[in-house]
Amino acid sequence: TEKVYHVTIMPCYDKKLEAARDDFIFAVERQGETGQEAAEPRVSEVDCVLTSGEMLDLFK
């Protein structure tokens, strides 16, 4: 399977902190597994958040 690394660009640091909240983490259901294997792993919707100012610094 391919792995995806999801990066977002937010306008300010407040939005960057907001992306780390538990509201943006979801459980992945596994079908056909029981016991310890069936535990639902929690996955973040975003792997990395950069601000627009940080992007400007990267481009310089």
PDB file of N, CA and C in Angstrom:
ATOM      1  N   THR A   1       0.834  -1.190   0.000  1.00  0.00           N
ATOM      2  CA  THR A   1       0.000   0.000   0.000  1.00  0.00           C
ATOM      3  C   THR A   1       0.876   1.250   0.000  1.00  0.00           C
ATOM      4  N   GLU A   2       0.356   2.290  -0.607  1.00  0.00           N
ATOM      5  CA  GLU A   2       1.068   3.562  -0.631  1.00  0.00           C
ATOM      6  C   GLU A   2       0.768   4.346   0.633  1.00  0.00           C
ATOM      7  N   LYS A   3       1.752   5.054   1.104  1.00  0.00           N
ATOM      8  CA  LYS A   3       1.559   5.899   2.277  1.00  0.00           C
ATOM      9  C   LYS A   3       1.492   7.348   1.816  1.00  0.00           C
ATOM     10  N   VAL A   4       0.574   8.075   2.386  1.00  0.00           N
ATOM     11  CA  VAL A   4       0.385   9.477   2.038  1.00  0.00           C
ATOM     12  C   VAL A   4       0.784  10.328   3.231  1.00  0.00           C
ATOM     13  N   TYR A   5       1.559  11.371   2.995  1.00  0.00           N
ATOM     14  CA  TYR A   5       1.942  12.332   4.027  1.00  0.00           C
ATOM     15  C   TYR A   5       1.227  13.626   3.681  1.00  0.00           C
ATOM     16  N   HIS A   6       0.246  14.004   4.489  1.00  0.00           N
ATOM     17  CA  HIS A   6      -0.638  15.125   4.200  1.00  0.00           C
ATOM     18  C   HIS A   6      -0.133  16.395   4.878  1.00  0.00           C
ATOM     19  N   VAL A   7       0.257  17.380   4.067  1.00  0.00           N
ATOM     20  CA  VAL A   7       0.744  18.666   4.563  1.00  0.00           C
ATOM     21  C   VAL A   7      -0.274  19.735   4.195  1.00  0.00           C
ATOM     22  N   THR A   8      -0.592  20.610   5.147  1.00  0.00           N
ATOM     23  CA  THR A   8      -1.488  21.727   4.858  1.00  0.00           C
ATOM     24  C   THR A   8      -0.773  23.041   5.138  1.00  0.00           C
ATOM     25  N   ILE A   9      -1.259  24.085   4.482  1.00  0.00           N
ATOM     26  CA  ILE A   9      -0.739  25.427   4.704  1.00  0.00           C
ATOM     27  C   ILE A   9      -1.862  26.246   5.311  1.00  0.00           C
ATOM     28  N   MET A  10      -1.622  26.771   6.501  1.00  0.00           N
ATOM     29  CA  MET A  10      -2.620  27.560   7.224  1.00  0.00           C
ATOM     30  C   MET A  10      -2.165  29.018   7.280  1.00  0.00           C
ATOM     31  N   PRO A  11      -3.122  29.943   7.397  1.00  0.00           N
ATOM     32  CA  PRO A  11      -2.762  31.364   7.366  1.00  0.00           C
ATOM     33  C   PRO A  11      -2.074  31.883   8.628  1.00  0.00           C
ATOM     34  N   CYS A  12      -2.236  31.196   9.754  1.00  0.00           N
ATOM     35  CA  CYS A  12      -1.653  31.730  10.990  1.00  0.00           C
ATOM     36  C   CYS A  12      -1.346  30.595  11.968  1.00  0.00           C
ATOM     37  N   TYR A  13      -0.642  30.921  13.030  1.00  0.00           N
ATOM     38  CA  TYR A  13      -0.252  29.917  14.022  1.00  0.00           C
ATOM     39  C   TYR A  13      -1.448  29.349  14.781  1.00  0.00           C
ATOM     40  N   ASP A  14      -2.503  30.150  14.967  1.00  0.00           N
ATOM     41  CA  ASP A  14      -3.694  29.639  15.658  1.00  0.00           C
ATOM     42  C   ASP A  14      -4.309  28.474  14.896  1.00  0.00           C
ATOM     43  N   LYS A  15      -4.380  28.593  13.579  1.00  0.00           N
ATOM     44  CA  LYS A  15      -4.918  27.501  12.759  1.00  0.00           C
ATOM     45  C   LYS A  15      -3.999  26.288  12.811  1.00  0.00           C
ATOM     46  N   LYS A  16      -2.714  26.535  12.938  1.00  0.00           N
ATOM     47  CA  LYS A  16      -1.744  25.442  13.045  1.00  0.00           C
ATOM     48  C   LYS A  16      -2.009  24.639  14.314  1.00  0.00           C
ATOM     49  N   LEU A  17      -2.256  25.326  15.421  1.00  0.00           N
ATOM     50  CA  LEU A  17      -2.572  24.653  16.679  1.00  0.00           C
ATOM     51  C   LEU A  17      -3.928  23.955  16.609  1.00  0.00           C
ATOM     52  N   GLU A  18      -4.874  24.573  15.922  1.00  0.00           N
ATOM     53  CA  GLU A  18      -6.214  23.997  15.797  1.00  0.00           C
ATOM     54  C   GLU A  18      -6.172  22.645  15.084  1.00  0.00           C
ATOM     55  N   ALA A  19      -5.293  22.490  14.116  1.00  0.00           N
ATOM     56  CA  ALA A  19      -5.192  21.240  13.359  1.00  0.00           C
ATOM     57  C   ALA A  19      -4.720  20.079  14.228  1.00  0.00           C
ATOM     58  N   ALA A  20      -4.099  20.365  15.367  1.00  0.00           N
ATOM     59  CA  ALA A  20      -3.596  19.318  16.264  1.00  0.00           C
ATOM     60  C   ALA A  20      -4.639  18.867  17.284  1.00  0.00           C
ATOM     61  N   ARG A  21      -5.815  19.486  17.282  1.00  0.00           N
ATOM     62  CA  ARG A  21      -6.852  19.132  18.259  1.00  0.00           C
ATOM     63  C   ARG A  21      -7.413  17.733  18.008  1.00  0.00           C
ATOM     64  N   ASP A  22      -7.989  17.148  19.046  1.00  0.00           N
ATOM     65  CA  ASP A  22      -8.589  15.811  18.941  1.00  0.00           C
ATOM     66  C   ASP A  22      -9.763  15.769  17.967  1.00  0.00           C
ATOM     67  N   ASP A  23     -10.363  16.910  17.671  1.00  0.00           N
ATOM     68  CA  ASP A  23     -11.473  16.952  16.711  1.00  0.00           C
ATOM     69  C   ASP A  23     -11.043  16.494  15.323  1.00  0.00           C
ATOM     70  N   PHE A  24      -9.758  16.579  15.038  1.00  0.00           N
ATOM     71  CA  PHE A  24      -9.254  16.241  13.720  1.00  0.00           C
ATOM     72  C   PHE A  24      -8.503  14.912  13.709  1.00  0.00           C
ATOM     73  N   ILE A  25      -8.829  14.053  14.676  1.00  0.00           N
ATOM     74  CA  ILE A  25      -8.266  12.702  14.748  1.00  0.00           C
ATOM     75  C   ILE A  25      -9.428  11.718  14.713  1.00  0.00           C
ATOM     76  N   PHE A  26      -9.319  10.699  13.883  1.00  0.00           N
ATOM     77  CA  PHE A  26     -10.404   9.735  13.785  1.00  0.00           C
ATOM     78  C   PHE A  26      -9.879   8.312  13.949  1.00  0.00           C
ATOM     79  N   ALA A  27     -10.780   7.424  14.310  1.00  0.00           N
ATOM     80  CA  ALA A  27     -10.427   6.013  14.497  1.00  0.00           C
ATOM     81  C   ALA A  27     -10.650   5.257  13.190  1.00  0.00           C
ATOM     82  N   VAL A  28      -9.743   4.357  12.878  1.00  0.00           N
ATOM     83  CA  VAL A  28      -9.848   3.540  11.674  1.00  0.00           C
ATOM     84  C   VAL A  28     -10.402   2.183  12.072  1.00  0.00           C
ATOM     85  N   GLU A  29     -11.510   1.809  11.477  1.00  0.00           N
ATOM     86  CA  GLU A  29     -12.117   0.510  11.787  1.00  0.00           C
ATOM     87  C   GLU A  29     -11.434  -0.581  10.976  1.00  0.00           C
ATOM     88  N   ARG A  30     -11.165  -1.690  11.633  1.00  0.00           N
ATOM     89  CA  ARG A  30     -10.566  -2.840  10.955  1.00  0.00           C
ATOM     90  C   ARG A  30     -11.589  -3.952  10.900  1.00  0.00           C
ATOM     91  N   GLN A  31     -11.853  -4.451   9.724  1.00  0.00           N
ATOM     92  CA  GLN A  31     -12.846  -5.508   9.563  1.00  0.00           C
ATOM     93  C   GLN A  31     -12.190  -6.879   9.637  1.00  0.00           C
ATOM     94  N   GLY A  32     -12.872  -7.807  10.267  1.00  0.00           N
ATOM     95  CA  GLY A  32     -12.416  -9.182  10.323  1.00  0.00           C
ATOM     96  C   GLY A  32     -11.336  -9.464  11.348  1.00  0.00           C
ATOM     97  N   GLU A  33     -11.031  -8.524  12.211  1.00  0.00           N
ATOM     98  CA  GLU A  33     -10.013  -8.753  13.228  1.00  0.00           C
ATOM     99  C   GLU A  33     -10.668  -8.762  14.602  1.00  0.00           C
ATOM    100  N   THR A  34     -10.108  -9.565  15.493  1.00  0.00           N
ATOM    101  CA  THR A  34     -10.674  -9.671  16.839  1.00  0.00           C
ATOM    102  C   THR A  34      -9.588  -9.457  17.879  1.00  0.00           C
ATOM    103  N   GLY A  35     -10.010  -9.241  19.101  1.00  0.00           N
ATOM    104  CA  GLY A  35      -9.067  -9.097  20.210  1.00  0.00           C
ATOM    105  C   GLY A  35      -8.154  -7.905  20.055  1.00  0.00           C
ATOM    106  N   GLN A  36      -6.881  -8.114  20.354  1.00  0.00           N
ATOM    107  CA  GLN A  36      -5.882  -7.045  20.324  1.00  0.00           C
ATOM    108  C   GLN A  36      -5.759  -6.433  18.931  1.00  0.00           C
ATOM    109  N   GLU A  37      -5.919  -7.247  17.895  1.00  0.00           N
ATOM    110  CA  GLU A  37      -5.788  -6.760  16.527  1.00  0.00           C
ATOM    111  C   GLU A  37      -6.895  -5.788  16.154  1.00  0.00           C
ATOM    112  N   ALA A  38      -8.056  -5.922  16.796  1.00  0.00           N
ATOM    113  CA  ALA A  38      -9.217  -5.124  16.432  1.00  0.00           C
ATOM    114  C   ALA A  38      -9.187  -3.721  17.031  1.00  0.00           C
ATOM    115  N   ALA A  39      -8.208  -3.423  17.856  1.00  0.00           N
ATOM    116  CA  ALA A  39      -8.128  -2.084  18.448  1.00  0.00           C
ATOM    117  C   ALA A  39      -8.069  -1.045  17.332  1.00  0.00           C
ATOM    118  N   GLU A  40      -8.891  -0.023  17.464  1.00  0.00           N
ATOM    119  CA  GLU A  40      -8.967   0.982  16.416  1.00  0.00           C
ATOM    120  C   GLU A  40      -7.817   1.982  16.548  1.00  0.00           C
ATOM    121  N   PRO A  41      -6.914   1.994  15.572  1.00  0.00           N
ATOM    122  CA  PRO A  41      -5.844   2.993  15.629  1.00  0.00           C
ATOM    123  C   PRO A  41      -6.406   4.384  15.356  1.00  0.00           C
ATOM    124  N   ARG A  42      -5.826   5.377  15.997  1.00  0.00           N
ATOM    125  CA  ARG A  42      -6.268   6.754  15.793  1.00  0.00           C
ATOM    126  C   ARG A  42      -5.334   7.408  14.779  1.00  0.00           C
ATOM    127  N   VAL A  43      -5.933   8.050  13.795  1.00  0.00           N
ATOM    128  CA  VAL A  43      -5.179   8.651  12.704  1.00  0.00           C
ATOM    129  C   VAL A  43      -5.499  10.136  12.619  1.00  0.00           C
ATOM    130  N   SER A  44      -4.474  10.947  12.498  1.00  0.00           N
ATOM    131  CA  SER A  44      -4.654  12.386  12.350  1.00  0.00           C
ATOM    132  C   SER A  44      -4.987  12.703  10.896  1.00  0.00           C
ATOM    133  N   GLU A  45      -5.877  13.674  10.676  1.00  0.00           N
ATOM    134  CA  GLU A  45      -6.226  14.066   9.311  1.00  0.00           C
ATOM    135  C   GLU A  45      -5.063  14.764   8.619  1.00  0.00           C
ATOM    136  N   VAL A  46      -4.178  15.375   9.389  1.00  0.00           N
ATOM    137  CA  VAL A  46      -3.061  16.142   8.840  1.00  0.00           C
ATOM    138  C   VAL A  46      -1.774  15.687   9.515  1.00  0.00           C
ATOM    139  N   ASP A  47      -0.735  15.441   8.717  1.00  0.00           N
ATOM    140  CA  ASP A  47       0.551  15.023   9.269  1.00  0.00           C
ATOM    141  C   ASP A  47       1.450  16.209   9.618  1.00  0.00           C
ATOM    142  N   CYS A  48       1.341  17.278   8.854  1.00  0.00           N
ATOM    143  CA  CYS A  48       2.199  18.439   9.067  1.00  0.00           C
ATOM    144  C   CYS A  48       1.441  19.702   8.690  1.00  0.00           C
ATOM    145  N   VAL A  49       1.609  20.752   9.485  1.00  0.00           N
ATOM    146  CA  VAL A  49       0.968  22.036   9.200  1.00  0.00           C
ATOM    147  C   VAL A  49       2.044  23.108   9.134  1.00  0.00           C
ATOM    148  N   LEU A  50       2.049  23.849   8.039  1.00  0.00           N
ATOM    149  CA  LEU A  50       2.953  24.981   7.880  1.00  0.00           C
ATOM    150  C   LEU A  50       2.118  26.248   7.762  1.00  0.00           C
ATOM    151  N   THR A  51       2.643  27.357   8.259  1.00  0.00           N
ATOM    152  CA  THR A  51       1.950  28.628   8.059  1.00  0.00           C
ATOM    153  C   THR A  51       2.415  29.224   6.730  1.00  0.00           C
ATOM    154  N   SER A  52       1.643  30.175   6.224  1.00  0.00           N
ATOM    155  CA  SER A  52       2.031  30.826   4.970  1.00  0.00           C
ATOM    156  C   SER A  52       3.364  31.559   5.142  1.00  0.00           C
ATOM    157  N   GLY A  53       3.629  32.086   6.336  1.00  0.00           N
ATOM    158  CA  GLY A  53       4.919  32.730   6.603  1.00  0.00           C
ATOM    159  C   GLY A  53       6.074  31.744   6.544  1.00  0.00           C
ATOM    160  N   GLU A  54       5.851  30.532   7.043  1.00  0.00           N
ATOM    161  CA  GLU A  54       6.889  29.492   6.978  1.00  0.00           C
ATOM    162  C   GLU A  54       7.145  29.078   5.533  1.00  0.00           C
ATOM    163  N   MET A  55       6.101  29.036   4.727  1.00  0.00           N
ATOM    164  CA  MET A  55       6.276  28.711   3.306  1.00  0.00           C
ATOM    165  C   MET A  55       7.098  29.790   2.614  1.00  0.00           C
ATOM    166  N   LEU A  56       6.837  31.050   2.952  1.00  0.00           N
ATOM    167  CA  LEU A  56       7.609  32.154   2.378  1.00  0.00           C
ATOM    168  C   LEU A  56       9.085  31.999   2.728  1.00  0.00           C
ATOM    169  N   ASP A  57       9.375  31.641   3.980  1.00  0.00           N
ATOM    170  CA  ASP A  57      10.765  31.420   4.394  1.00  0.00           C
ATOM    171  C   ASP A  57      11.403  30.273   3.615  1.00  0.00           C
ATOM    172  N   LEU A  58      10.648  29.223   3.336  1.00  0.00           N
ATOM    173  CA  LEU A  58      11.180  28.088   2.575  1.00  0.00           C
ATOM    174  C   LEU A  58      11.506  28.480   1.136  1.00  0.00           C
ATOM    175  N   PHE A  59      10.695  29.363   0.564  1.00  0.00           N
ATOM    176  CA  PHE A  59      10.914  29.772  -0.826  1.00  0.00           C
ATOM    177  C   PHE A  59      12.086  30.741  -0.980  1.00  0.00           C
ATOM    178  N   LYS A  60      12.455  31.415   0.092  1.00  0.00           N
ATOM    179  CA  LYS A  60      13.566  32.392   0.008  1.00  0.00           C
ATOM    180  C   LYS A  60      14.903  31.704  -0.103  1.00  0.00           C
TER     181      LYS A  60
END
